[in-house]
Amino acid sequence: MRVALFVTCVNDALYPGTGRAVVRLLERLGVDVDFPEAQTCCGQPQFNTGYRAETLPLARRTAAAFAGYDHVVTPSGSCAAMIRDNYPKLGLPEAESLPGRVYELTEFLVDVLGVTDVGAYYPHTVTYHPSCHGLRMLGLGDRPLRLLRAVKGLDLVELPGAEECCGFGGTFAIKNPAVSAAMAADKVRNALATGAEVLCGADNSCLMHLGGTLRRQDAPLRTVHLAEILASTEKETAA
């Protein structure tokens, strides 16, 4: 199969380690991964704020960048949902085939590769926050949890109020900062109550929002993307 990594803007600019982790993980599982350098923003910020005309050239560019690949894998439920749910609404013939080929990382691992034990080792106590796009739009269900439970050394603890939004929501956090901050405070309080060392998620945008709240509180909890946990091995941890 020909597989391309759609790294997303947030990861490319702020969390490149997450993209590298996806490549390490997939290659360890025998998948050849390409990185089309023509990829750019998928147009989600523009689409969500009503600028549909400005979204069109970005959607066309994204479709062209990933043309010819059997599967497109992204470590972001948010951007996967943008392409899967919203591209069909744009009416672009050149983008028609893309939504059916795009997978959020945990979907690709569980549904396409058929694995839950990816050979990871991560000796930490972890709690998992399911982001809204993955939970509600993609319907990821327990896929991320099944993958985490199979990680050797990892102690997974349940997050109270897990299905509640963290308050980021992209442009929501900019337009409604007070409400967004209050929602993040609620999520962080619940995460700290678990006693976990690591707050894990499948979207770095949400983790960025929550991580900022944690840092302002000088809280003993760090945020780590799911891909980086799944890419970890006992050899790498020992090093």
mmCIF file of N, CA, C and O in Angstrom, residues 67-110:
data_model
loop_
_atom_site.group_PDB
_atom_site.id
_atom_site.type_symbol
_atom_site.label_atom_id
_atom_site.label_comp_id
_atom_site.label_asym_id
_atom_site.label_seq_id
_atom_site.Cartn_x
_atom_site.Cartn_y
_atom_site.Cartn_z
ATOM 1 N N ALA A 67 -2.933 12.900 -3.913
ATOM 2 C CA ALA A 67 -3.445 12.094 -5.025
ATOM 3 C C ALA A 67 -2.537 10.880 -5.240
ATOM 4 O O ALA A 67 -1.312 10.975 -5.149
ATOM 5 N N GLY A 68 -3.136 9.733 -5.510
ATOM 6 C CA GLY A 68 -2.356 8.542 -5.823
ATOM 7 C C GLY A 68 -1.999 7.679 -4.632
ATOM 8 O O GLY A 68 -1.467 6.575 -4.802
ATOM 9 N N TYR A 69 -2.275 8.145 -3.410
ATOM 10 C CA TYR A 69 -1.974 7.343 -2.227
ATOM 11 C C TYR A 69 -3.191 6.498 -1.851
ATOM 12 O O TYR A 69 -4.333 6.958 -1.925
ATOM 13 N N ASP A 70 -2.919 5.266 -1.406
ATOM 14 C CA ASP A 70 -4.010 4.384 -0.985
ATOM 15 C C ASP A 70 -4.638 4.885 0.319
ATOM 16 O O ASP A 70 -5.850 4.839 0.489
ATOM 17 N N HIS A 71 -3.773 5.349 1.231
ATOM 18 C CA HIS A 71 -4.234 5.819 2.528
ATOM 19 C C HIS A 71 -3.460 7.071 2.917
ATOM 20 O O HIS A 71 -2.268 7.196 2.629
ATOM 21 N N VAL A 72 -4.156 7.972 3.591
ATOM 22 C CA VAL A 72 -3.535 9.176 4.150
ATOM 23 C C VAL A 72 -3.763 9.128 5.652
ATOM 24 O O VAL A 72 -4.907 9.057 6.110
ATOM 25 N N VAL A 73 -2.681 9.141 6.426
ATOM 26 C CA VAL A 73 -2.771 8.973 7.876
ATOM 27 C C VAL A 73 -2.384 10.279 8.550
ATOM 28 O O VAL A 73 -1.373 10.904 8.192
ATOM 29 N N THR A 74 -3.182 10.684 9.529
ATOM 30 C CA THR A 74 -2.900 11.929 10.243
ATOM 31 C C THR A 74 -3.041 11.742 11.747
ATOM 32 O O THR A 74 -3.966 11.058 12.207
ATOM 33 N N PRO A 75 -2.141 12.337 12.534
ATOM 34 C CA PRO A 75 -2.236 12.267 13.994
ATOM 35 C C PRO A 75 -3.133 13.382 14.537
ATOM 36 O O PRO A 75 -2.788 14.059 15.505
ATOM 37 N N SER A 76 -4.277 13.576 13.898
ATOM 38 C CA SER A 76 -5.198 14.644 14.288
ATOM 39 C C SER A 76 -6.617 14.289 13.886
ATOM 40 O O SER A 76 -6.944 14.273 12.700
ATOM 41 N N GLY A 77 -7.461 14.025 14.886
ATOM 42 C CA GLY A 77 -8.870 13.788 14.601
ATOM 43 C C GLY A 77 -9.539 15.015 14.027
ATOM 44 O O GLY A 77 -10.461 14.920 13.209
ATOM 45 N N SER A 78 -9.073 16.178 14.432
ATOM 46 C CA SER A 78 -9.649 17.434 13.982
ATOM 47 C C SER A 78 -9.502 17.609 12.477
ATOM 48 O O SER A 78 -10.472 17.884 11.765
ATOM 49 N N CYS A 79 -8.301 17.428 11.965
ATOM 50 C CA CYS A 79 -8.068 17.618 10.533
ATOM 51 C C CYS A 79 -8.633 16.460 9.715
ATOM 52 O O CYS A 79 -9.093 16.653 8.585
ATOM 53 N N ALA A 80 -8.600 15.247 10.287
ATOM 54 C CA ALA A 80 -9.230 14.116 9.599
ATOM 55 C C ALA A 80 -10.723 14.372 9.433
ATOM 56 O O ALA A 80 -11.298 14.117 8.370
ATOM 57 N N ALA A 81 -11.349 14.891 10.475
ATOM 58 C CA ALA A 81 -12.787 15.183 10.405
ATOM 59 C C ALA A 81 -13.080 16.297 9.418
ATOM 60 O O ALA A 81 -14.118 16.277 8.739
ATOM 61 N N MET A 82 -12.185 17.269 9.319
ATOM 62 C CA MET A 82 -12.374 18.345 8.350
ATOM 63 C C MET A 82 -12.465 17.772 6.934
ATOM 64 O O MET A 82 -13.372 18.107 6.163
ATOM 65 N N ILE A 83 -11.548 16.896 6.590
ATOM 66 C CA ILE A 83 -11.533 16.339 5.241
ATOM 67 C C ILE A 83 -12.683 15.362 5.036
ATOM 68 O O ILE A 83 -13.369 15.403 4.012
ATOM 69 N N ARG A 84 -12.923 14.511 5.991
ATOM 70 C CA ARG A 84 -13.946 13.483 5.836
ATOM 71 C C ARG A 84 -15.361 14.061 5.845
ATOM 72 O O ARG A 84 -16.215 13.656 5.063
ATOM 73 N N ASP A 85 -15.621 15.008 6.748
ATOM 74 C CA ASP A 85 -16.979 15.519 6.911
ATOM 75 C C ASP A 85 -17.275 16.773 6.083
ATOM 76 O O ASP A 85 -18.404 16.961 5.632
ATOM 77 N N ASN A 86 -16.279 17.614 5.901
ATOM 78 C CA ASN A 86 -16.546 18.920 5.291
ATOM 79 C C ASN A 86 -16.121 19.046 3.835
ATOM 80 O O ASN A 86 -16.725 19.823 3.087
ATOM 81 N N TYR A 87 -15.116 18.311 3.394
ATOM 82 C CA TYR A 87 -14.727 18.398 1.989
ATOM 83 C C TYR A 87 -15.886 18.028 1.052
ATOM 84 O O TYR A 87 -16.066 18.685 0.008
ATOM 85 N N PRO A 88 -16.686 16.994 1.375
ATOM 86 C CA PRO A 88 -17.801 16.684 0.474
ATOM 87 C C PRO A 88 -18.798 17.826 0.321
ATOM 88 O O PRO A 88 -19.499 17.910 -0.697
ATOM 89 N N LYS A 89 -18.849 18.738 1.286
ATOM 90 C CA LYS A 89 -19.762 19.868 1.218
ATOM 91 C C LYS A 89 -19.260 20.972 0.288
ATOM 92 O O LYS A 89 -20.021 21.882 -0.064
ATOM 93 N N LEU A 90 -17.981 20.888 -0.099
ATOM 94 C CA LEU A 90 -17.396 21.941 -0.930
ATOM 95 C C LEU A 90 -17.684 21.745 -2.417
ATOM 96 O O LEU A 90 -17.514 22.679 -3.206
ATOM 97 N N GLY A 91 -18.072 20.531 -2.791
ATOM 98 C CA GLY A 91 -18.429 20.282 -4.188
ATOM 99 C C GLY A 91 -17.274 20.350 -5.158
ATOM 100 O O GLY A 91 -17.441 20.820 -6.290
ATOM 101 N N LEU A 92 -16.087 19.889 -4.741
ATOM 102 C CA LEU A 92 -14.915 19.917 -5.611
ATOM 103 C C LEU A 92 -14.687 18.526 -6.208
ATOM 104 O O LEU A 92 -14.355 17.586 -5.485
ATOM 105 N N PRO A 93 -14.853 18.366 -7.524
ATOM 106 C CA PRO A 93 -14.648 17.049 -8.142
ATOM 107 C C PRO A 93 -13.258 16.487 -7.873
ATOM 108 O O PRO A 93 -13.099 15.281 -7.668
ATOM 109 N N GLU A 94 -12.230 17.352 -7.855
ATOM 110 C CA GLU A 94 -10.865 16.881 -7.663
ATOM 111 C C GLU A 94 -10.590 16.376 -6.254
ATOM 112 O O GLU A 94 -9.575 15.728 -5.994
ATOM 113 N N ALA A 95 -11.487 16.673 -5.314
ATOM 114 C CA ALA A 95 -11.300 16.242 -3.927
ATOM 115 C C ALA A 95 -12.239 15.117 -3.527
ATOM 116 O O ALA A 95 -12.260 14.693 -2.377
ATOM 117 N N GLU A 96 -12.999 14.599 -4.479
ATOM 118 C CA GLU A 96 -14.039 13.609 -4.153
ATOM 119 C C GLU A 96 -13.481 12.321 -3.564
ATOM 120 O O GLU A 96 -14.096 11.719 -2.682
ATOM 121 N N SER A 97 -12.325 11.874 -4.025
ATOM 122 C CA SER A 97 -11.802 10.578 -3.576
ATOM 123 C C SER A 97 -11.028 10.667 -2.268
ATOM 124 O O SER A 97 -10.759 9.646 -1.634
ATOM 125 N N LEU A 98 -10.651 11.878 -1.851
ATOM 126 C CA LEU A 98 -9.783 12.011 -0.694
ATOM 127 C C LEU A 98 -10.436 11.614 0.627
ATOM 128 O O LEU A 98 -9.821 10.893 1.426
ATOM 129 N N PRO A 99 -11.671 12.056 0.939
ATOM 130 C CA PRO A 99 -12.250 11.723 2.247
ATOM 131 C C PRO A 99 -12.248 10.239 2.572
ATOM 132 O O PRO A 99 -12.004 9.847 3.729
ATOM 133 N N GLY A 100 -12.476 9.397 1.596
ATOM 134 C CA GLY A 100 -12.520 7.955 1.838
ATOM 135 C C GLY A 100 -11.163 7.326 2.070
ATOM 136 O O GLY A 100 -11.075 6.155 2.470
ATOM 137 N N ARG A 101 -10.097 8.091 1.835
ATOM 138 C CA ARG A 101 -8.733 7.560 2.014
ATOM 139 C C ARG A 101 -8.038 8.108 3.252
ATOM 140 O O ARG A 101 -6.902 7.722 3.546
ATOM 141 N N VAL A 102 -8.686 9.024 3.962
ATOM 142 C CA VAL A 102 -8.061 9.679 5.112
ATOM 143 C C VAL A 102 -8.428 8.959 6.407
ATOM 144 O O VAL A 102 -9.599 8.703 6.685
ATOM 145 N N TYR A 103 -7.408 8.660 7.202
ATOM 146 C CA TYR A 103 -7.594 7.985 8.482
ATOM 147 C C TYR A 103 -6.875 8.730 9.603
ATOM 148 O O TYR A 103 -5.711 9.129 9.445
ATOM 149 N N GLU A 104 -7.552 8.897 10.693
ATOM 150 C CA GLU A 104 -6.865 9.297 11.930
ATOM 151 C C GLU A 104 -5.988 8.122 12.339
ATOM 152 O O GLU A 104 -6.303 6.966 12.065
ATOM 153 N N LEU A 105 -4.876 8.382 13.009
ATOM 154 C CA LEU A 105 -3.864 7.357 13.288
ATOM 155 C C LEU A 105 -4.433 6.109 13.944
ATOM 156 O O LEU A 105 -4.137 4.987 13.512
ATOM 157 N N THR A 106 -5.242 6.250 14.992
ATOM 158 C CA THR A 106 -5.728 5.060 15.698
ATOM 159 C C THR A 106 -6.682 4.245 14.825
ATOM 160 O O THR A 106 -6.717 3.021 14.915
ATOM 161 N N GLU A 107 -7.431 4.919 13.959
ATOM 162 C CA GLU A 107 -8.285 4.200 13.002
ATOM 163 C C GLU A 107 -7.432 3.352 12.066
ATOM 164 O O GLU A 107 -7.761 2.196 11.773
ATOM 165 N N PHE A 108 -6.370 3.945 11.571
ATOM 166 C CA PHE A 108 -5.514 3.230 10.627
ATOM 167 C C PHE A 108 -4.889 2.004 11.290
ATOM 168 O O PHE A 108 -4.857 0.916 10.696
ATOM 169 N N LEU A 109 -4.409 2.175 12.510
ATOM 170 C CA LEU A 109 -3.771 1.060 13.212
ATOM 171 C C LEU A 109 -4.756 -0.083 13.458
ATOM 172 O O LEU A 109 -4.464 -1.248 13.172
ATOM 173 N N VAL A 110 -5.923 0.255 13.994
ATOM 174 C CA VAL A 110 -6.888 -0.770 14.394
ATOM 175 C C VAL A 110 -7.675 -1.318 13.216
ATOM 176 O O VAL A 110 -7.841 -2.537 13.067
#
